[in-house]
XYZ file of C-alpha atoms in Angstrom:
375
model
C 90.049 66.620 -53.749
C 87.065 64.502 -54.620
C 89.262 61.214 -54.633
C 90.841 62.126 -51.276
C 87.262 62.464 -49.896
C 86.047 59.178 -51.306
C 89.403 57.600 -50.034
C 88.774 58.796 -46.504
C 85.325 57.274 -46.474
C 86.816 53.853 -47.201
C 89.332 54.577 -44.257
C 86.386 55.002 -41.806
C 86.200 52.380 -38.927
C 82.439 51.329 -38.594
C 82.644 51.134 -34.853
C 84.219 54.557 -33.726
C 83.364 56.251 -37.179
C 86.833 57.902 -37.070
C 89.900 56.866 -39.533
C 91.422 53.740 -38.657
C 93.853 53.744 -35.975
C 96.798 51.339 -35.735
C 97.061 48.422 -35.625
C 94.234 47.514 -37.991
C 93.076 44.140 -37.960
C 91.457 42.224 -41.011
C 88.457 39.908 -40.322
C 87.895 36.702 -42.167
C 85.157 38.377 -44.390
C 87.697 40.849 -45.342
C 86.280 43.914 -43.588
C 88.937 45.925 -41.290
C 88.390 47.353 -37.910
C 90.566 49.048 -35.468
C 92.137 46.655 -32.846
C 90.786 48.324 -30.047
C 87.171 48.587 -31.650
C 87.342 45.043 -32.458
C 88.422 44.232 -28.904
C 85.570 46.278 -27.525
C 83.017 44.546 -29.655
C 84.414 41.128 -28.805
C 84.202 41.798 -25.115
C 80.675 43.045 -25.429
C 79.582 39.949 -27.300
C 81.332 37.676 -24.756
C 80.854 39.464 -21.381
C 81.066 36.121 -19.460
C 84.048 34.737 -21.286
C 86.632 33.387 -18.649
C 89.850 35.186 -18.543
C 93.068 34.587 -16.492
C 95.749 37.217 -15.933
C 93.928 39.547 -18.381
C 94.228 37.050 -21.206
C 91.608 34.774 -22.601
C 91.565 31.077 -21.460
C 89.154 30.048 -24.570
C 88.147 31.397 -27.754
C 85.139 33.345 -28.480
C 83.073 34.743 -31.349
C 81.570 37.921 -32.514
C 79.859 39.285 -35.779
C 81.248 41.608 -38.073
C 79.576 45.128 -37.674
C 79.712 45.591 -41.577
C 78.075 42.183 -42.974
C 77.053 40.323 -39.801
C 79.498 37.692 -40.504
C 80.380 35.393 -37.611
C 83.921 35.736 -36.698
C 85.517 32.857 -34.518
C 88.537 33.813 -32.431
C 91.075 31.343 -30.694
C 92.302 31.873 -27.362
C 94.544 35.003 -28.331
C 91.264 36.839 -29.034
C 91.561 39.873 -31.506
C 95.292 39.731 -31.028
C 95.299 36.515 -33.058
C 93.814 38.408 -35.974
C 96.015 39.270 -38.792
C 97.057 42.911 -39.081
C 96.238 44.657 -42.577
C 99.553 46.469 -43.244
C 98.245 47.761 -46.450
C 95.541 49.709 -45.052
C 97.894 51.084 -42.350
C 100.295 52.305 -45.112
C 97.365 53.853 -46.909
C 96.215 55.775 -43.927
C 99.822 56.943 -43.473
C 100.128 58.164 -47.075
C 96.628 59.692 -46.734
C 97.554 61.709 -43.649
C 100.788 62.888 -45.014
C 98.831 63.888 -48.248
C 96.158 65.571 -46.178
C 98.518 67.654 -44.201
C 100.627 68.712 -47.257
C 97.459 69.686 -49.239
C 95.731 71.448 -46.650
C 97.099 74.921 -45.736
C 96.969 76.203 -42.324
C 94.597 79.016 -42.916
C 92.025 76.663 -44.339
C 92.171 74.467 -41.282
C 91.480 77.666 -39.182
C 88.525 78.544 -41.504
C 87.089 75.060 -40.927
C 86.975 75.696 -37.075
C 83.424 76.389 -35.965
C 82.637 79.893 -34.758
C 80.234 81.276 -32.339
C 76.870 82.204 -33.758
C 76.631 85.265 -31.366
C 80.254 86.352 -31.144
C 81.289 85.814 -34.837
C 85.039 86.366 -34.078
C 85.219 83.956 -31.184
C 85.817 80.165 -31.573
C 83.870 77.533 -29.951
C 86.080 76.410 -27.302
C 84.143 75.576 -24.164
C 81.067 73.207 -23.525
C 78.122 74.284 -21.327
C 77.195 71.340 -19.198
C 74.061 72.919 -18.092
C 72.467 73.162 -21.429
C 74.655 70.499 -23.154
C 75.797 72.908 -26.149
C 79.171 73.892 -27.297
C 79.772 77.649 -26.930
C 82.511 80.340 -26.771
C 84.413 82.137 -23.822
C 82.568 85.392 -24.481
C 79.090 83.708 -23.989
C 80.370 82.321 -20.623
C 81.678 85.912 -19.506
C 78.809 88.390 -20.913
C 76.380 86.093 -22.791
C 73.583 83.567 -22.264
C 75.874 81.111 -20.373
C 77.409 83.244 -17.802
C 75.799 81.544 -14.934
C 76.159 77.988 -16.394
C 78.635 75.339 -15.596
C 81.268 74.909 -18.383
C 84.087 72.681 -19.255
C 87.023 72.768 -21.678
C 85.643 71.390 -25.092
C 88.655 69.196 -25.348
C 87.890 67.258 -22.267
C 83.921 66.908 -22.932
C 85.076 65.772 -26.482
C 87.163 63.010 -25.084
C 84.314 61.990 -22.619
C 81.512 62.134 -25.308
C 83.715 60.189 -27.743
C 84.267 57.437 -25.257
C 80.749 57.471 -24.293
C 79.582 57.145 -28.012
C 82.093 54.467 -28.433
C 80.852 52.425 -25.494
C 77.222 52.959 -26.706
C 78.133 51.929 -30.322
C 79.953 48.702 -28.645
C 76.941 47.936 -26.474
C 74.569 48.341 -29.272
C 76.626 45.824 -31.368
C 76.697 43.449 -28.420
C 73.012 43.831 -28.241
C 72.722 43.213 -32.052
C 74.724 40.118 -31.541
C 72.683 38.842 -28.751
C 69.441 39.720 -30.815
C 70.979 37.753 -33.833
C 71.662 34.875 -31.608
C 68.034 34.844 -30.349
C 66.812 34.937 -33.974
C 68.990 32.047 -34.894
C 67.547 30.083 -31.751
C 64.120 30.863 -33.036
C 64.899 29.787 -36.516
C 66.461 26.346 -35.310
C 63.308 26.123 -33.081
C 61.076 26.359 -36.033
C 63.211 23.853 -37.790
C 62.795 21.361 -34.966
C 59.044 21.882 -34.745
C 58.831 21.168 -38.455
C 60.854 17.831 -38.053
C 59.110 16.832 -34.828
C 55.709 17.394 -36.492
C 56.755 15.356 -39.652
C 57.964 12.626 -37.201
C 54.840 12.457 -35.013
C 52.578 12.511 -38.212
C 54.321 9.506 -39.577
C 53.917 7.782 -36.068
C 50.237 8.570 -35.997
C 49.707 7.191 -39.527
C 51.676 3.955 -38.331
C 49.396 3.503 -35.420
C 46.276 3.993 -37.484
C 47.690 1.541 -40.152
C 47.874 -1.023 -37.427
C 44.481 -0.506 -36.364
C 43.265 -0.948 -39.866
C 45.259 -4.074 -40.198
C 43.644 -5.627 -36.933
C 40.203 -4.536 -38.210
C 40.959 -6.255 -41.440
C 42.062 -9.417 -39.760
C 38.991 -9.471 -37.412
C 36.670 -9.184 -40.402
C 38.483 -11.924 -42.098
C 38.160 -14.414 -39.273
C 34.412 -13.398 -38.626
C 33.570 -13.659 -42.198
C 35.088 -17.141 -42.373
C 33.147 -18.333 -39.480
C 29.779 -17.216 -41.286
C 30.955 -18.815 -44.543
C 31.796 -22.158 -42.642
C 28.403 -22.420 -41.305
C 26.739 -21.500 -44.526
C 28.683 -24.236 -46.413
C 27.843 -26.885 -43.381
C 24.196 -25.913 -43.751
C 24.118 -26.286 -47.490
C 25.848 -29.475 -47.555
C 23.483 -31.050 -45.077
C 20.410 -29.736 -46.937
C 21.718 -30.929 -50.258
C 22.422 -34.380 -48.716
C 19.006 -34.483 -47.224
C 17.564 -33.663 -50.580
C 19.399 -36.454 -52.273
C 17.985 -38.963 -49.579
C 14.333 -37.791 -50.020
C 14.916 -37.928 -53.731
C 16.169 -41.437 -53.600
C 13.081 -42.550 -51.216
C 10.765 -40.847 -53.854
C 12.258 -42.691 -56.672
C 11.785 -45.891 -54.852
C 8.227 -45.085 -53.948
C 7.487 -44.485 -57.560
C 8.849 -47.834 -58.616
C 6.452 -49.534 -56.102
C 3.569 -47.378 -57.175
C 4.174 -48.641 -60.868
C 4.591 -52.156 -59.643
C 1.341 -51.990 -57.798
C -0.572 -50.548 -60.892
C 0.977 -53.670 -62.959
C -0.313 -56.021 -60.210
C -3.720 -54.487 -60.302
C -3.798 -55.534 -64.008
C -3.122 -59.108 -63.289
C -6.270 -61.127 -64.473
C -5.401 -64.418 -62.724
C -6.478 -64.211 -58.924
C -3.849 -66.743 -57.697
C -1.151 -64.820 -59.328
C -2.676 -61.505 -57.962
C -2.748 -62.901 -54.342
C 0.777 -64.393 -54.553
C 2.373 -60.936 -55.379
C -0.143 -58.827 -53.396
C 1.377 -59.620 -49.869
C 5.005 -58.573 -50.564
C 3.843 -55.523 -52.486
C 1.874 -54.415 -49.522
C 4.931 -54.857 -47.251
C 6.996 -52.824 -49.610
C 4.354 -49.982 -49.675
C 4.259 -50.022 -45.889
C 8.106 -49.643 -45.691
C 8.132 -47.065 -48.511
C 5.305 -45.022 -46.695
C 7.371 -44.692 -43.510
C 9.586 -41.770 -43.685
C 10.624 -41.773 -40.004
C 14.055 -42.697 -40.893
C 14.542 -39.629 -42.928
C 15.636 -36.428 -40.936
C 13.441 -33.282 -40.911
C 14.563 -29.749 -40.901
C 13.414 -27.589 -38.101
C 11.594 -24.253 -38.748
C 14.252 -21.370 -39.019
C 17.071 -23.676 -39.837
C 17.910 -21.549 -42.817
C 18.242 -18.398 -40.835
C 21.728 -16.954 -40.174
C 20.782 -13.780 -38.152
C 22.626 -15.235 -34.782
C 25.689 -13.697 -36.533
C 24.305 -10.238 -36.078
C 26.860 -7.598 -34.817
C 26.708 -3.931 -33.836
C 29.269 -1.348 -33.321
C 27.486 1.624 -31.942
C 29.497 1.608 -28.684
C 32.893 0.971 -30.662
C 32.114 3.873 -32.949
C 31.486 6.188 -30.204
C 34.656 5.094 -28.542
C 36.713 5.511 -31.889
C 35.529 9.025 -32.237
C 36.805 9.877 -29.015
C 40.270 8.819 -29.818
C 42.805 11.249 -28.743
C 46.576 11.597 -27.897
C 47.771 10.053 -24.597
C 48.089 13.075 -21.996
C 51.044 11.887 -20.006
C 53.416 9.040 -19.677
C 51.446 7.148 -16.820
C 48.297 6.882 -19.025
C 50.606 5.504 -21.841
C 51.989 2.834 -19.571
C 48.426 1.735 -18.364
C 47.407 1.488 -22.190
C 50.414 -0.735 -22.928
C 49.453 -2.959 -19.953
C 45.855 -3.159 -21.042
C 46.978 -3.863 -24.563
C 49.010 -6.651 -23.653
C 46.326 -8.312 -21.372
C 43.906 -7.804 -24.238
C 46.146 -9.313 -26.618
C 46.324 -12.491 -24.388
C 42.457 -12.727 -24.080
C 41.852 -12.431 -27.841
C 40.866 -8.742 -27.524
C 42.208 -5.710 -29.204
C 42.549 -2.390 -26.958
C 42.815 0.894 -28.490
C 43.895 4.120 -26.755
C 41.119 6.734 -26.470
C 40.774 10.200 -24.690
C 40.532 9.757 -21.061
C 40.333 6.315 -19.828
C 37.960 4.778 -22.408
C 38.890 1.849 -24.569
C 37.619 0.214 -27.748
C 37.378 -3.387 -27.397
C 36.648 -5.644 -30.465
C 35.345 -8.755 -29.328
C 35.038 -11.630 -31.536
C 31.329 -12.598 -32.179
C 30.744 -16.394 -31.299
C 27.854 -17.801 -33.462
C 25.193 -19.751 -31.464
C 25.005 -23.472 -32.573
C 22.798 -24.252 -35.504
C 19.336 -25.638 -34.451
C 19.130 -29.332 -34.158
C 17.571 -31.593 -36.786
C 14.162 -33.008 -35.632
C 13.649 -36.566 -36.834
C 10.344 -37.097 -35.240
C 7.651 -38.881 -37.379
C 4.876 -36.390 -36.542
C 6.732 -33.781 -38.686
C 6.669 -35.842 -41.850
C 4.177 -33.705 -43.311
C 6.049 -30.489 -42.916
C 9.255 -32.205 -44.250
C 7.462 -33.232 -47.306
C 6.076 -29.720 -47.877
C 9.788 -28.372 -47.361
C-alpha cells in the first residue's frame, strides 16, 4: 500500500495537482505535464502571441513549473511536445490496480460525513457560508435559509477556478522571472559600461599627462638654452680679460726692466714706445662689460594658480552640445599652440607657453671699466 501511495505521488501533475490525464507530454527537462495544463501555462506565459484560426503562427516559450527550466516551442505549441507513453501506461496500470485493490465498502467509508448528522453524506455546498454540508443541514439544520448547490457542480467550478489561478500564478512567476533576468542583464551591462568608461577616463588623463610632460620639456629646454648662451658669453669674456691682463703684466715687466737701464740714451730711446704700449694696455674700452643682473634668470618665472583651480574643477561633460563646443575649442587651441581641457561648466584650463624676455644687453661704455674689473 505504501508503494502504491508513493507511486501515486509521482503521477501527480504539478499544475492541476491531480493524477496526469492523457495525453501526457514530456518537457525537455524530462518533467511531465498534462497536455491541457501545459497549454494553460503556455497561454498564460504568452498572452499576446498571435494566432490564426485557433493555431499559433509562431513559437513561444514558458518555464517548467517544477524546475523553472525554459521550454521553447515551435509553431505547433504544446502539440509539438512528445507524448510520454510510458507514464500513460503506468497511469492505466495504476488505476486498474487501484480499482482491484480497493473494495467498494472502503470507498464508501472514505467519503466524508456530516459532523452534525453523522449518518448523512456531505453532498451539497452552502454558497452563503462557502462550506460543504449535508441535505439534513439544509432542511432542518443551520443552513436551512442558505443558498445551496450540488457539491458536484461546485466541485467542477472550484476546480476550474483553482486551475486558472494556478495557471495565472505560473504566468506571473514567469513574468517575474523575466524581470529578474532583465535586471541581471542590466547589472552586467552597468558593470561593462563602468569598466569601459573608466578606461576612457584613464586614457583622457594619460593624454593630459603627455601634453604636460611635452610642455615641461619644451619650457625647460628654453631655460637651458639661455643658460648655456650666457655661460658661453661670460666664459669668452673671461678669456678676453685674461689675455688683456697677461699682456698688461708683460708690459709692466718690460717697464720695470727699462727703469733699471743705467744708460740715459738707451732709456730715452725705449721710453716712448713703452709709454705708448702702456697707454694702449690701460684702455679697456674695447672689452665688453656685463650689465648688473645679467646673471639672473627670474624672467622665466611661471605660476599655475589659475590652472590648478581649473584642473580641480574638471568634471564630466553634461550634454552633447558642451562636448561639441569643447572639441571646437580644443582644435582652435591646438592651432594656436595652446591646450584646452574640459572642465565643469564652461571653464577651460589653458597652458600657455611662457616666452622668456630677451637677455639684458652688454654695455661696452668706457665709464663701466671699474665695475667690469671688479666683476
